[in-house]
mmCIF file of C-alpha atoms in Angstrom:
data_model
loop_
_atom_site.group_PDB
_atom_site.id
_atom_site.type_symbol
_atom_site.label_atom_id
_atom_site.label_comp_id
_atom_site.label_asym_id
_atom_site.label_seq_id
_atom_site.Cartn_x
_atom_site.Cartn_y
_atom_site.Cartn_z
ATOM 1 C CA MET A 1 -0.102 0.077 -0.026
ATOM 2 C CA ASN A 2 1.337 3.383 -0.984
ATOM 3 C CA THR A 3 1.773 6.019 1.658
ATOM 4 C CA GLN A 4 1.553 9.707 0.832
ATOM 5 C CA HIS A 5 4.800 11.660 1.450
ATOM 6 C CA GLU A 6 5.046 15.431 1.336
ATOM 7 C CA TYR A 7 8.358 17.223 1.533
ATOM 8 C CA PHE A 8 9.218 20.852 1.339
ATOM 9 C CA LEU A 9 12.268 22.790 0.459
ATOM 10 C CA HIS A 10 11.604 26.048 2.386
ATOM 11 C CA GLY A 11 13.522 29.318 2.334
ATOM 12 C CA PHE A 12 12.823 32.835 3.311
ATOM 13 C CA TRP A 13 14.530 36.217 3.459
ATOM 14 C CA GLY A 14 13.290 39.171 5.453
ATOM 15 C CA GLY A 15 12.283 42.475 4.180
ATOM 16 C CA ARG A 16 14.764 43.219 1.400
ATOM 17 C CA PRO A 17 13.628 44.267 -2.143
ATOM 18 C CA VAL A 18 13.611 41.629 -4.853
ATOM 19 C CA THR A 19 13.045 42.694 -8.458
ATOM 20 C CA VAL A 20 10.853 40.911 -10.958
ATOM 21 C CA ASP A 21 13.774 40.285 -13.403
ATOM 22 C CA ASP A 22 16.042 38.969 -10.663
ATOM 23 C CA THR A 23 13.271 36.658 -9.615
ATOM 24 C CA VAL A 24 12.637 35.484 -13.115
ATOM 25 C CA ALA A 25 16.347 34.495 -13.390
ATOM 26 C CA ARG A 26 16.265 32.776 -10.216
ATOM 27 C CA ILE A 27 13.095 30.707 -11.058
ATOM 28 C CA LYS A 28 14.740 29.671 -14.288
ATOM 29 C CA ALA A 29 17.962 28.579 -12.600
ATOM 30 C CA SER A 30 15.855 26.712 -9.963
ATOM 31 C CA PHE A 31 14.065 24.676 -12.655
ATOM 32 C CA GLU A 32 17.459 23.790 -14.171
ATOM 33 C CA VAL A 33 18.474 22.295 -10.905
ATOM 34 C CA LEU A 34 15.278 20.334 -10.612
ATOM 35 C CA LYS A 35 15.732 19.145 -14.180
ATOM 36 C CA SER A 36 19.152 17.853 -13.370
ATOM 37 C CA LEU A 37 17.711 15.505 -10.891
ATOM 38 C CA GLY A 38 15.813 13.650 -13.625
ATOM 39 C CA GLU A 39 12.392 12.077 -13.742
ATOM 40 C CA PRO A 40 9.934 12.881 -12.448
ATOM 41 C CA LEU A 41 11.107 16.463 -11.549
ATOM 42 C CA SER A 42 11.981 17.255 -15.174
ATOM 43 C CA GLY A 43 8.380 18.175 -16.042
ATOM 44 C CA PRO A 44 6.030 18.964 -17.689
ATOM 45 C CA TRP A 45 5.686 21.863 -15.405
ATOM 46 C CA LYS A 46 2.383 23.892 -15.746
ATOM 47 C CA VAL A 47 1.306 27.250 -14.540
ATOM 48 C CA ASP A 48 -1.867 25.382 -13.225
ATOM 49 C CA TYR A 49 -3.395 21.962 -13.699
ATOM 50 C CA THR A 50 -3.823 22.287 -17.533
ATOM 51 C CA ASN A 51 -1.588 24.846 -19.238
ATOM 52 C CA PRO A 52 2.206 23.891 -19.653
ATOM 53 C CA ILE A 53 4.862 26.441 -19.471
ATOM 54 C CA ASP A 54 8.323 26.461 -21.031
ATOM 55 C CA VAL A 55 10.368 27.035 -17.783
ATOM 56 C CA SER A 56 13.552 27.704 -19.959
ATOM 57 C CA ASN A 57 11.971 30.618 -21.388
ATOM 58 C CA GLU A 58 12.466 33.903 -19.207
ATOM 59 C CA ASP A 59 9.762 35.787 -21.191
ATOM 60 C CA ALA A 60 7.255 33.050 -20.282
ATOM 61 C CA ILE A 61 8.243 33.001 -16.691
ATOM 62 C CA ARG A 62 8.062 36.719 -16.464
ATOM 63 C CA THR A 63 4.544 36.750 -18.085
ATOM 64 C CA HIS A 64 3.388 34.302 -15.380
ATOM 65 C CA VAL A 65 4.948 36.245 -12.620
ATOM 66 C CA LEU A 66 3.265 39.464 -13.671
ATOM 67 C CA ALA A 67 0.102 37.695 -14.061
ATOM 68 C CA SER A 68 0.171 36.421 -10.458
ATOM 69 C CA PRO A 69 -0.248 39.557 -8.274
ATOM 70 C CA VAL A 70 -1.285 39.329 -4.658
ATOM 71 C CA LEU A 71 -4.993 39.803 -4.412
ATOM 72 C CA ASP A 72 -7.233 41.398 -1.816
ATOM 73 C CA ASP A 73 -10.433 40.024 -0.192
ATOM 74 C CA VAL A 74 -12.488 41.045 -3.297
ATOM 75 C CA GLY A 75 -10.017 39.750 -5.848
ATOM 76 C CA GLU A 76 -8.381 43.006 -6.797
ATOM 77 C CA PRO A 77 -4.478 43.392 -6.934
ATOM 78 C CA VAL A 78 -2.916 44.721 -3.814
ATOM 79 C CA GLU A 79 -0.852 47.915 -4.775
ATOM 80 C CA GLY A 80 2.638 47.144 -3.704
ATOM 81 C CA GLY A 81 1.742 43.688 -2.732
ATOM 82 C CA GLY A 82 4.104 41.636 -4.925
ATOM 83 C CA TYR A 83 3.360 38.640 -6.720
ATOM 84 C CA ILE A 84 2.781 34.807 -5.997
ATOM 85 C CA PRO A 85 3.495 32.725 -9.118
ATOM 86 C CA SER A 86 2.909 29.009 -8.839
ATOM 87 C CA PHE A 87 4.081 26.228 -10.997
ATOM 88 C CA GLU A 88 2.724 22.724 -10.731
ATOM 89 C CA LEU A 89 3.772 19.253 -12.005
ATOM 90 C CA GLY A 90 0.202 17.868 -12.408
ATOM 91 C CA ASN A 91 -1.151 14.454 -13.365
ATOM 92 C CA PHE A 92 2.288 12.993 -13.954
ATOM 93 C CA GLN A 93 2.331 9.245 -14.022
ATOM 94 C CA VAL A 94 4.781 7.248 -11.956
ATOM 95 C CA PRO A 95 5.371 3.580 -12.773
ATOM 96 C CA ASN A 96 2.665 1.435 -10.979
ATOM 97 C CA SER A 97 0.951 4.625 -9.470
ATOM 98 C CA ILE A 98 -0.975 7.540 -10.868
ATOM 99 C CA VAL A 99 0.096 10.470 -9.053
ATOM 100 C CA ASN A 100 -1.584 14.056 -8.898
ATOM 101 C CA ASP A 101 -0.096 17.166 -7.803
ATOM 102 C CA LEU A 102 3.286 15.455 -7.576
ATOM 103 C CA GLY A 103 5.325 18.763 -7.395
ATOM 104 C CA GLN A 104 4.498 22.332 -6.657
ATOM 105 C CA PHE A 105 6.876 25.337 -6.848
ATOM 106 C CA ASN A 106 5.558 28.341 -5.314
ATOM 107 C CA VAL A 107 7.526 31.666 -5.014
ATOM 108 C CA SER A 108 6.316 34.745 -3.163
ATOM 109 C CA VAL A 109 8.033 37.738 -4.954
ATOM 110 C CA SER A 110 8.175 40.984 -3.039
ATOM 111 C CA PRO A 111 9.942 43.697 -5.206
ATOM 112 C CA TYR A 112 9.122 46.263 -2.437
ATOM 113 C CA ALA A 113 11.259 47.119 0.581
ATOM 114 C CA SER A 114 8.044 47.562 2.663
ATOM 115 C CA THR A 115 7.180 43.813 2.305
ATOM 116 C CA VAL A 116 8.091 41.993 5.446
ATOM 117 C CA ALA A 117 9.348 38.867 3.951
ATOM 118 C CA SER A 118 9.486 36.763 0.863
ATOM 119 C CA ARG A 119 9.849 32.929 0.549
ATOM 120 C CA ILE A 120 10.285 30.236 -1.918
ATOM 121 C CA VAL A 121 8.552 26.886 -1.289
ATOM 122 C CA LEU A 122 9.112 23.692 -3.372
ATOM 123 C CA SER A 123 6.910 20.791 -2.336
ATOM 124 C CA PHE A 124 6.628 17.203 -3.528
ATOM 125 C CA GLU A 125 3.608 14.956 -2.686
ATOM 126 C CA GLY A 126 1.689 11.972 -3.868
ATOM 127 C CA ASP A 127 1.232 8.244 -3.492
ATOM 128 C CA GLY A 128 4.261 6.279 -4.185
ATOM 129 C CA PHE A 129 6.597 9.260 -4.352
ATOM 130 C CA THR A 130 9.583 10.017 -2.067
ATOM 131 C CA VAL A 131 12.864 11.699 -2.390
ATOM 132 C CA PRO A 132 14.881 8.802 -1.026
ATOM 133 C CA ALA A 133 18.384 9.967 -1.874
ATOM 134 C CA ARG A 134 20.035 12.135 0.803
ATOM 135 C CA GLU A 135 22.179 13.486 -2.107
ATOM 136 C CA HIS A 136 19.150 15.000 -3.790
ATOM 137 C CA ALA A 137 18.278 16.986 -0.707
ATOM 138 C CA GLU A 138 21.718 18.296 -0.507
ATOM 139 C CA VAL A 139 21.917 19.150 -4.085
ATOM 140 C CA LEU A 140 18.557 21.032 -3.701
ATOM 141 C CA VAL A 141 19.603 22.831 -0.395
ATOM 142 C CA ARG A 142 22.988 23.824 -1.735
ATOM 143 C CA SER A 143 21.814 24.976 -5.122
ATOM 144 C CA PHE A 144 18.737 26.853 -3.885
ATOM 145 C CA ALA A 145 21.056 28.623 -1.269
ATOM 146 C CA ARG A 146 23.406 29.741 -4.010
ATOM 147 C CA ILE A 147 20.524 30.735 -6.381
ATOM 148 C CA TRP A 148 18.114 32.564 -3.861
ATOM 149 C CA GLN A 149 20.624 33.425 -0.965
ATOM 150 C CA PRO A 150 17.970 33.384 1.851
ATOM 151 C CA GLU A 151 18.561 33.737 5.484
ATOM 152 C CA HIS A 152 17.134 30.370 6.291
ATOM 153 C CA LEU A 153 16.726 27.268 4.008
ATOM 154 C CA ALA A 154 15.677 23.779 4.872
ATOM 155 C CA PHE A 155 14.330 20.485 3.450
ATOM 156 C CA THR A 156 11.741 19.227 5.677
ATOM 157 C CA ASP A 157 8.477 17.211 6.095
ATOM 158 C CA HIS A 158 5.229 17.379 7.983
ATOM 159 C CA PRO A 159 6.597 16.144 11.402
ATOM 160 C CA LEU A 160 9.302 18.727 11.381
ATOM 161 C CA LEU A 161 6.935 21.398 10.201
ATOM 162 C CA ASP A 162 4.585 20.629 13.040
ATOM 163 C CA LEU A 163 7.614 21.006 15.449
ATOM 164 C CA ARG A 164 8.450 24.313 13.789
ATOM 165 C CA HIS A 165 4.838 25.573 14.051
ATOM 166 C CA GLU A 166 4.762 24.471 17.762
ATOM 167 C CA ARG A 167 7.889 26.225 18.640
ATOM 168 C CA ILE A 168 6.914 29.467 16.814
ATOM 169 C CA SER A 169 3.650 29.432 18.629
ATOM 170 C CA ARG A 170 5.218 28.815 21.946
ATOM 171 C CA THR A 171 7.966 31.486 21.553
ATOM 172 C CA ARG A 172 6.064 33.947 19.306
ATOM 173 C CA THR A 173 9.030 34.675 17.309
ATOM 174 C CA SER A 174 10.218 33.938 13.750
ATOM 175 C CA GLY A 175 13.831 34.055 14.678
ATOM 176 C CA LEU A 176 14.291 30.330 15.306
ATOM 177 C CA PRO A 177 16.954 28.499 13.278
ATOM 178 C CA SER A 178 15.820 26.562 10.150
ATOM 179 C CA TRP A 179 14.983 23.050 10.451
ATOM 180 C CA GLY A 180 15.194 19.686 8.670
ATOM 181 C CA TYR A 181 17.428 16.862 7.310
ATOM 182 C CA VAL A 182 19.671 19.494 5.788
ATOM 183 C CA SER A 183 19.630 23.038 6.952
ATOM 184 C CA TRP A 184 21.591 26.189 6.692
ATOM 185 C CA VAL A 185 21.776 28.600 9.595
ATOM 186 C CA SER A 186 23.450 32.031 9.425
ATOM 187 C CA ASP A 187 26.950 32.721 10.936
ATOM 188 C CA ARG A 188 25.344 34.610 13.753
ATOM 189 C CA VAL A 189 23.462 31.562 14.779
ATOM 190 C CA SER A 190 26.261 29.036 14.077
ATOM 191 C CA ARG A 191 28.554 30.817 16.314
ATOM 192 C CA GLN A 192 26.247 29.764 19.228
ATOM 193 C CA LEU A 193 26.549 26.113 18.179
ATOM 194 C CA GLU A 194 29.177 23.776 19.901
ATOM 195 C CA THR A 195 28.029 20.268 18.928
ATOM 196 C CA VAL A 196 24.751 18.949 17.776
ATOM 197 C CA ASP A 197 24.032 15.333 18.593
ATOM 198 C CA GLY A 198 22.907 13.199 15.775
ATOM 199 C CA ALA A 199 24.124 15.706 13.178
ATOM 200 C CA THR A 200 27.199 16.927 11.377
ATOM 201 C CA THR A 201 27.984 20.492 10.771
ATOM 202 C CA ALA A 202 30.239 22.086 8.072
ATOM 203 C CA PRO A 203 30.951 25.653 7.167
ATOM 204 C CA TYR A 204 29.167 26.941 4.056
ATOM 205 C CA GLY A 205 29.086 30.442 2.789
ATOM 206 C CA THR A 206 28.666 32.848 5.627
ATOM 207 C CA GLY A 207 26.994 30.256 7.919
ATOM 208 C CA THR A 208 26.833 26.526 8.618
ATOM 209 C CA LEU A 209 25.131 23.581 7.009
ATOM 210 C CA VAL A 210 23.584 21.103 9.553
ATOM 211 C CA THR A 211 22.952 17.663 8.242
ATOM 212 C CA THR A 212 21.315 15.098 10.359
ATOM 213 C CA ASP A 213 23.166 11.556 10.504
ATOM 214 C CA THR A 214 20.416 9.475 9.168
ATOM 215 C CA TRP A 215 17.414 9.945 6.705
ATOM 216 C CA ASP A 216 14.790 9.706 9.371
ATOM 217 C CA ALA A 217 12.248 12.208 10.280
ATOM 218 C CA LYS A 218 11.976 11.229 13.936
ATOM 219 C CA GLN A 219 15.723 11.649 14.488
ATOM 220 C CA ALA A 220 15.710 14.864 12.742
ATOM 221 C CA ALA A 221 12.986 16.095 14.941
ATOM 222 C CA ASP A 222 14.972 14.911 18.016
ATOM 223 C CA VAL A 223 18.047 16.783 16.729
ATOM 224 C CA TRP A 224 16.085 20.023 16.357
ATOM 225 C CA ARG A 225 14.291 19.516 19.674
ATOM 226 C CA ASP A 226 17.668 19.200 21.266
ATOM 227 C CA LEU A 227 19.094 22.104 19.493
ATOM 228 C CA LEU A 228 16.207 24.466 20.480
ATOM 229 C CA ASP A 229 15.896 23.253 23.979
ATOM 230 C CA SER A 230 19.426 22.840 25.151
ATOM 231 C CA LYS A 231 22.003 25.279 26.248
ATOM 232 C CA ARG A 232 23.853 24.624 22.986
ATOM 233 C CA LEU A 233 21.661 27.423 21.511
ATOM 234 C CA ARG A 234 22.170 30.010 24.126
ATOM 235 C CA ALA A 235 19.871 32.646 22.598
ATOM 236 C CA ILE A 236 17.132 33.011 20.126
ATOM 237 C CA PRO A 237 18.871 34.071 17.010
ATOM 238 C CA GLU A 238 17.823 37.151 15.065
ATOM 239 C CA LEU A 239 17.775 37.497 11.295
ATOM 240 C CA GLN A 240 20.834 38.967 9.822
ATOM 241 C CA GLU A 241 20.667 42.660 8.747
ATOM 242 C CA HIS A 242 22.228 41.712 5.486
ATOM 243 C CA PRO A 243 21.745 38.726 3.240
ATOM 244 C CA PRO A 244 24.400 36.055 3.467
ATOM 245 C CA THR A 245 26.768 35.342 0.581
ATOM 246 C CA PHE A 246 27.465 31.868 -0.807
ATOM 247 C CA PRO A 247 30.387 30.375 -2.794
#
């Protein structure tokens, strides 16, 4: 019996302007990374359930971004609200299984300094679909870190999302470190880390990559509980004032 799995590659950056052209170039580069991982992530990607889009064509991506403004309660574009383009890999057939909504690539674009935060979310879901290779997660995290340069970026699933939401609710702050099997934390945060049980750390860019020792959601959750609850993290980290740089 197939079990539904849902994974998220999550990143966000706080309050800095993002131009549409820069975002279009980053979206295109992100799809090139996805295609490099092979089927089923190579497509066909669509702007909705029916209409395919050539994600190698920057003009096509730009048109879709500009056609996806943030809307108010009555369906009108919000002035200065930015854009929320979405790309979906719908109705893709996996051997021995018919899978719907296999992949979804959502980008919240905020080309205005007044916008609090922007984020990129890549999710995979469907019966019989997993991302079994740890290397794939690392490729995605490293590549998206280089392309998008967020303050936090992580690959995670529902148990860890639930933990994240629980901790945010409890502390009422968004300044927690990122989470997941493979995560990147800023230099300001990584300076507070000594060792992390069940995980390995390595310098990366202007921060530290934290990778759990096994591909197991429970252990990953245990690692982050330990990280958040123990004195190894001596203070709730704040977001960097300036975006990090990556090699």
